[in-house]
XYZ file of C-alpha atoms in Angstrom:
391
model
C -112.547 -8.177 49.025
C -109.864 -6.352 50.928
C -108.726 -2.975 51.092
C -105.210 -2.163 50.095
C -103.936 1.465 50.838
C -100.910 2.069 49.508
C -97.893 4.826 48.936
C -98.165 5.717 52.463
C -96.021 6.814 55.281
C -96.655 4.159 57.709
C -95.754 4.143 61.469
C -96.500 0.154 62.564
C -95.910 0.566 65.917
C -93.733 -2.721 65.689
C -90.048 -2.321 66.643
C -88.840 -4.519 64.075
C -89.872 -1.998 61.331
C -91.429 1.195 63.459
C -91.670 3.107 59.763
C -92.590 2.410 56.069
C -91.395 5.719 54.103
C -93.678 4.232 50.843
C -95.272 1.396 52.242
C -99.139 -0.532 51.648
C -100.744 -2.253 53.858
C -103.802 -5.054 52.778
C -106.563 -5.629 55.655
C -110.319 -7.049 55.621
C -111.236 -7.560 59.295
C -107.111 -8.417 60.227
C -103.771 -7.042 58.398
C -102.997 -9.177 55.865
C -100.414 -8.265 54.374
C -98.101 -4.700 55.359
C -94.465 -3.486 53.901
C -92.803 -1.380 51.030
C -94.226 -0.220 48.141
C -91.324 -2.050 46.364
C -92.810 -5.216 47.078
C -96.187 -4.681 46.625
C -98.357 -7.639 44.306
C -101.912 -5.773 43.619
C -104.646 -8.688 43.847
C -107.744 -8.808 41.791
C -109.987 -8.518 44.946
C -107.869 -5.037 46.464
C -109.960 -1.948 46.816
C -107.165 0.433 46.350
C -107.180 3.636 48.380
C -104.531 5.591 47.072
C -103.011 7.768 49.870
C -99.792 9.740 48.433
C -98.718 12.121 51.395
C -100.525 10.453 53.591
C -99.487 8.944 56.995
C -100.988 5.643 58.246
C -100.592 4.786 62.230
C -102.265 2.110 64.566
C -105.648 3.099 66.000
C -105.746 5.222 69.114
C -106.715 2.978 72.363
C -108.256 4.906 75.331
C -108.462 3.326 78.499
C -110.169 6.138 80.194
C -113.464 7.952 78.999
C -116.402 8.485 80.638
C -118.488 9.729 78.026
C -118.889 11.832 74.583
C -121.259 13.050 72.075
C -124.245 13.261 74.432
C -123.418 9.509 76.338
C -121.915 8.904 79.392
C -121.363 5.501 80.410
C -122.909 5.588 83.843
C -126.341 6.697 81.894
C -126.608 2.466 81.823
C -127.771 1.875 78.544
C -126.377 -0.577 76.364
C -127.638 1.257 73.446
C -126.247 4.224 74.350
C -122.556 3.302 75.203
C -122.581 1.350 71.531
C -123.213 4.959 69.889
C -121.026 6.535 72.374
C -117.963 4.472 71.140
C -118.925 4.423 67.661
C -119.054 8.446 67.646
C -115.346 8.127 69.798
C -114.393 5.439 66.238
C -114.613 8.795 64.402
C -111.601 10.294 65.818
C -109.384 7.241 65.249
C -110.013 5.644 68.898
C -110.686 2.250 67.795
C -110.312 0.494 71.318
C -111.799 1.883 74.036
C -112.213 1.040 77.995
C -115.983 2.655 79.060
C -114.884 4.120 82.338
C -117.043 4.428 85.583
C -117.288 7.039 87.958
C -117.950 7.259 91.887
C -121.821 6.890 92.082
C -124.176 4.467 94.344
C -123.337 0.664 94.614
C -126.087 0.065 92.332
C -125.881 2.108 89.615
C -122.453 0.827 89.101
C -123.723 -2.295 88.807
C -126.179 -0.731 86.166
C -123.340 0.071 83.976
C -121.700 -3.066 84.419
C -124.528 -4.696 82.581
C -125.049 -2.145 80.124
C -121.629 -2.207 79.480
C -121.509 -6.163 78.843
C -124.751 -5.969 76.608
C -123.084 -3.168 74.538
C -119.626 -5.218 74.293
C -121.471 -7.983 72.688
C -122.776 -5.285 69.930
C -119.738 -3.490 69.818
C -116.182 -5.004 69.417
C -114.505 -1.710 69.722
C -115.385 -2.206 73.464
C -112.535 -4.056 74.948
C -112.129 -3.613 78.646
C -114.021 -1.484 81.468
C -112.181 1.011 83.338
C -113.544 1.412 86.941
C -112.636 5.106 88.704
C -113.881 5.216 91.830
C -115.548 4.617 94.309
C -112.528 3.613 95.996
C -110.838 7.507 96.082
C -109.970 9.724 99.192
C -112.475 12.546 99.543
C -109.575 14.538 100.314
C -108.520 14.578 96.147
C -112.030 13.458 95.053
C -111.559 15.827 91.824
C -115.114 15.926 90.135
C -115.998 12.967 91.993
C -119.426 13.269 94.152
C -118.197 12.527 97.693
C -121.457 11.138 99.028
C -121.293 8.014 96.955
C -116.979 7.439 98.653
C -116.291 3.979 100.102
C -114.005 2.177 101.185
C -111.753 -0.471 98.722
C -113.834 -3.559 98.547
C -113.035 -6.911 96.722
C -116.028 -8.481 97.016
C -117.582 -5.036 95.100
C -114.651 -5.447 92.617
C -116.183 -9.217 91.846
C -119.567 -8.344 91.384
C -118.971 -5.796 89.248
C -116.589 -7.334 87.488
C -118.992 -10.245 87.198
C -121.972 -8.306 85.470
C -119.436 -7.004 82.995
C -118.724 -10.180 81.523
C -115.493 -10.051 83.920
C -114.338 -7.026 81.443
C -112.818 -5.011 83.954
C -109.537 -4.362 83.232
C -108.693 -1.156 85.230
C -109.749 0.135 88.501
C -108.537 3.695 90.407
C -108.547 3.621 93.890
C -106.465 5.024 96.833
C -104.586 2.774 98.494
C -104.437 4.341 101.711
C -108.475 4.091 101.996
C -108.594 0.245 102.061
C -109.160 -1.751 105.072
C -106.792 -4.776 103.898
C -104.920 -3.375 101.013
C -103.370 -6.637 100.739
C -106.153 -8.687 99.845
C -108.056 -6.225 97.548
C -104.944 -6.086 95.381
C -104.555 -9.841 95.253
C -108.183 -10.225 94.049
C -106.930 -7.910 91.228
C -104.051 -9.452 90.688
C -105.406 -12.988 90.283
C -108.173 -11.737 87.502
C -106.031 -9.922 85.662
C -107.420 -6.692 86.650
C -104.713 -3.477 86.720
C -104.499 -1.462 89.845
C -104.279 1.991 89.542
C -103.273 5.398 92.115
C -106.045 7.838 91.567
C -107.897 10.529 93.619
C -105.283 9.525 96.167
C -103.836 11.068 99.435
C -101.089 7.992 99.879
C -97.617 9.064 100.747
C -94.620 7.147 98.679
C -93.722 5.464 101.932
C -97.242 3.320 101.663
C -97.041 3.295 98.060
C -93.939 1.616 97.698
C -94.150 -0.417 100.962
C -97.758 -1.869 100.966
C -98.689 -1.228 97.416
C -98.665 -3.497 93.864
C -100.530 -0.701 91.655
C -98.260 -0.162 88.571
C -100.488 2.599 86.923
C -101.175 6.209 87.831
C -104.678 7.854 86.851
C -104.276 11.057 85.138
C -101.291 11.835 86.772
C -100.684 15.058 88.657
C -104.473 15.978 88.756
C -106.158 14.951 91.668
C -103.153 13.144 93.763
C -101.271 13.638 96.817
C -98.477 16.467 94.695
C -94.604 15.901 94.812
C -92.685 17.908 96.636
C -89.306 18.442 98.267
C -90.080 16.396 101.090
C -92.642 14.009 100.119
C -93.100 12.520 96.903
C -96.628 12.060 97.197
C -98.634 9.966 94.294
C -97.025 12.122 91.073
C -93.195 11.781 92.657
C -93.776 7.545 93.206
C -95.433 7.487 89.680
C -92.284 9.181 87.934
C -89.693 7.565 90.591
C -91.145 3.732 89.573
C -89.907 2.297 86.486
C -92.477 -0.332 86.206
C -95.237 2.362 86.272
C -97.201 3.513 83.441
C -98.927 6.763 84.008
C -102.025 8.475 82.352
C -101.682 11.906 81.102
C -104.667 14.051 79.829
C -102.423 16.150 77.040
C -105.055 18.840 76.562
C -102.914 22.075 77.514
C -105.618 22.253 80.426
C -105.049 19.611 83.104
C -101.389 19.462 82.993
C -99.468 22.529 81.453
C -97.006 21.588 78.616
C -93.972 22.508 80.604
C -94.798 19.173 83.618
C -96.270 16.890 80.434
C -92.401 17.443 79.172
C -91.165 16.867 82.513
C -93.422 13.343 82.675
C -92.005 12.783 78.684
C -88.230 12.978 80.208
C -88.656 11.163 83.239
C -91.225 8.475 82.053
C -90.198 8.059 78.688
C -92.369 7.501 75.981
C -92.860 3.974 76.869
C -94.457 4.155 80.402
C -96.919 6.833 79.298
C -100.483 6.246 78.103
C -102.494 9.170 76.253
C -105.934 9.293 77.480
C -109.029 11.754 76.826
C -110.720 11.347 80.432
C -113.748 12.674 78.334
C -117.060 13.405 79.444
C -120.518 13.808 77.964
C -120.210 17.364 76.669
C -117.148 15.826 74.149
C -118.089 16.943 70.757
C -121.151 18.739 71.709
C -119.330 22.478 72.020
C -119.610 25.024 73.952
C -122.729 24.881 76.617
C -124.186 23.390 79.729
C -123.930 19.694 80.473
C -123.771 16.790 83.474
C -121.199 14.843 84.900
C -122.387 12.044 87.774
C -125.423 15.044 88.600
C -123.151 17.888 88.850
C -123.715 20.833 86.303
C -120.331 21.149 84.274
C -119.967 24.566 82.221
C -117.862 24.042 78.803
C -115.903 27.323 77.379
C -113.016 27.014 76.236
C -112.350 23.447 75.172
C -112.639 22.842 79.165
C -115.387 21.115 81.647
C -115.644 22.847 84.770
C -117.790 22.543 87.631
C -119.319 25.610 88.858
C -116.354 25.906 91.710
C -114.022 25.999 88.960
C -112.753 22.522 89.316
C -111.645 20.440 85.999
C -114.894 17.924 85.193
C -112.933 15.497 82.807
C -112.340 16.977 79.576
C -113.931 17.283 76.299
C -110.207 16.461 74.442
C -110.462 14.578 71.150
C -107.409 12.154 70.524
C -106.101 13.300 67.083
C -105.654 16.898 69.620
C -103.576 14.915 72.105
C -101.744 12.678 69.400
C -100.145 16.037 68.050
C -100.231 17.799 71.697
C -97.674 15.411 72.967
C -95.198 16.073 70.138
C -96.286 19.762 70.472
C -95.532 19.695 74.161
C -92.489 17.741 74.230
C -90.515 17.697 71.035
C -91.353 13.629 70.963
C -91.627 11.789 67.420
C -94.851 10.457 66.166
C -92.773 7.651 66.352
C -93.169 7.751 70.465
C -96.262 9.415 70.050
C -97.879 6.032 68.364
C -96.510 4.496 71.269
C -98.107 6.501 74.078
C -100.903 6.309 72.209
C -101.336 2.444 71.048
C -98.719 0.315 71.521
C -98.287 1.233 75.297
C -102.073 0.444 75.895
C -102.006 -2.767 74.079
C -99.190 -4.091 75.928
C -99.852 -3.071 79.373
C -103.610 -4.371 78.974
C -102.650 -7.694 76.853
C -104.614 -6.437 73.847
C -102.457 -8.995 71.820
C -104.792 -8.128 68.722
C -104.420 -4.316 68.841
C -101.446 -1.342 69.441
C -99.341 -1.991 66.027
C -99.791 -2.787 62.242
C -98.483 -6.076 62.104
C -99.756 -9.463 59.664
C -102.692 -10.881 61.699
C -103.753 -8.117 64.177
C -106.865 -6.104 63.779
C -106.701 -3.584 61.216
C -107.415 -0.366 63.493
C -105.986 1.897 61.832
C -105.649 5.717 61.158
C -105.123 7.670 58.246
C -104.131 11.203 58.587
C -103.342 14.377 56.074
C -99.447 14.513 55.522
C -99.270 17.135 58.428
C -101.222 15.064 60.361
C -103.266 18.438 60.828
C -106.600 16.404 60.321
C -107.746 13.387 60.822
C -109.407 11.727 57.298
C -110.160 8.089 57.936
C -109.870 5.431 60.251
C -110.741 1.601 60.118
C -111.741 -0.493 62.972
C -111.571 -3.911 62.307
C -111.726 -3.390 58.948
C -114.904 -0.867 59.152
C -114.435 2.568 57.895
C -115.158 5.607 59.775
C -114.490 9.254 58.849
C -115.282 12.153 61.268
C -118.167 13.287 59.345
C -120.025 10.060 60.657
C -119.961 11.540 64.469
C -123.505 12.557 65.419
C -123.248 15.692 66.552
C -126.265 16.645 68.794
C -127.373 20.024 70.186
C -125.043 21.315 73.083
């Protein structure tokens, strides 16, 4: 039995044929079959969903959350992070990198093997974003600064060990390592991406002495650009090769720089991410972030001092933000979204509706003002299926 949705608008994310004005697409666990309505065959097996005015675009892949719906990934259970993500499947992310935070040595390692236990449950689980504890205290954001060391490679392999060597991004500042060289060849040679985050590095170092080619959540919590120093923001727009994070909630970056990052970067160096914490989807309350008390009002996380504590942005909000902020097509906005992530991180499965990749896939109103179903290998989700616990 497959599923075969058909008269739908559908962006593939695939630059041989980026759009389908009337188009089907047939999937079980993989696309197998995608194109024009014209051309459709109906098989005895489809289970036609019929979705007139409807637009169809690859599933949303975030490579940096820490938490949502009550989790948080540094909590350490394996149970736990398989809910988290399958609440975060319910608003169309359908790949998703469980991301760290600075905390002791061992409690990392906690994660790690939470993290690997819940992988083997969950498929949606498909890389491990470490942030921190390699970060200057100087831009440590909402990170606890008691917990700050030094870049270490031999951390970076046992961690990367206990998560069934599922690391696939780590933030650190360049500037606090000891031999930058050799940390970022470990990184290099196991295919792990090196990112500037929570940094104080100058552009000299950064383009001298440095191999990173992604920004975290650029602008917050970096060395600013300014006239005479370009700081971490000014070397992330300056370098072609970079792609840069941007948390499109309104909040962390106002829409007026996300444009400027949208002009300068182009759609096809930037990756949408939620940066999410536990409170996600929970409201309006009190809640925790790596033992700090964060206050939500507002749609934003704050630590008592004010400071931003991740966010509690849901994807759909910064799928239409970006085209909100910037005047971009959901065209580009599928590929800041998906196709961006795929590539950068070799998800050679995921990022675009294409014959043979794994049908993650969204299905939104013709507005795209709500969300109404999204598949996951082939497993339907609607955002009624989030648990939604008290706040």
């Amino acid at each position: 039995m497959s599923t075969l949705i058909t008269h739908a608008t559908i962006y593939t994310g695939d630059a041989t044929q980026p759009v389908i004005e009337s188009g089907y697409i047939r999937f079980a666990q993989q696309i197998e079959a995608v194109g024009p309505m014209a051309d459709l065959v109906v098989l005895p097996t489809d289970e036609i969903v019929h979705a007139e005015q409807k637009i169809v675009v690859p599933g949303f892949i975030d490579v940096h959350t820490h938490g949502a719906y009550g989790f948080d990934t540094m909590d350490g259970k394996a149970a736990d992070i398989v809910q988290m993500v399958r609440d975060q499947i319910t608003e169309g992310i359908t790949s998703v990198f469980p991301t760290t935070m600075t905390q002791a040595v061992d409690k990392i390692s906690q994660s790690m093997i939470a993290i690997d236990e819940a992988a083997q449950v969950e498929p949606a689980i498909v890389g491990v974003h470490l942030e921190g504890p390699f970060i200057n205290p100087h831009y440590k954001g909402a990170q606890p600064e008691q917990f700050i060391i030094a870049p270490d490679a031999d951390l970076v392999k046992k961690w990367h060990e206990l998560s069934g060597e599922r690391v696939r991004l780590i933030t650190y500042a360049p500037e606090q390592a000891k031999d930058l060289a050799s940390f970022e060849q470990y990184l290099a040679e196991h295919n792990i991406i090196g990112s500037i985050g929570h940094s104080n590095a100058t552009r000299e170092l950064l383009k001298n002495a440095s191999k990173a080619s992604h920004i975290t959540h650029m602008y917050n919590a970096q060395r600013p650009m300014s006239h005479r120093e370009p700081g971490v923001t000014g070397h992330g727009m300056l370098e072609e090769n970079i792609h840069a994070e941007l948390i499109v909630d309104g909040f962390h970056i106002l829409p007026d720089m996300i444009n400027l990052a949208y002009k300068l970067k182009t759609a096809q160096r930037i990756d949408l991410i939620t940066d999410s914490m536990r409170a996600k989807g929970l409201g309006e309350g009190v809640s925790e972030l790596g033992g700090q008390t964060v206050y939500v009002k507002d749609k934003q996380a704050r630590l008592a001092d004010g400071t931003l504590a991740g966010s509690v942005l849901e994807f759909p909000d910064a799928f239409r933000n970006v085209m909100a902020f910037t005047g971009a097509s959901i065209q580009e906005a599928v590929q800041m979204a998906s196709v961006n992530q795929a590539e950068e991180f070799g998800l050679t499965q995921k990022g675009s509706l294409v014959i043979g990749k794994d049908a993650d896939l969204n299905i939104f109103s013709h507005d795209l003002s709500a969300l109404e179903t999204t598949y996951s290998l082939g497993r339907k989700f609607t955002p009624a299926d989030a648990v939604v616990k008290e706040g």
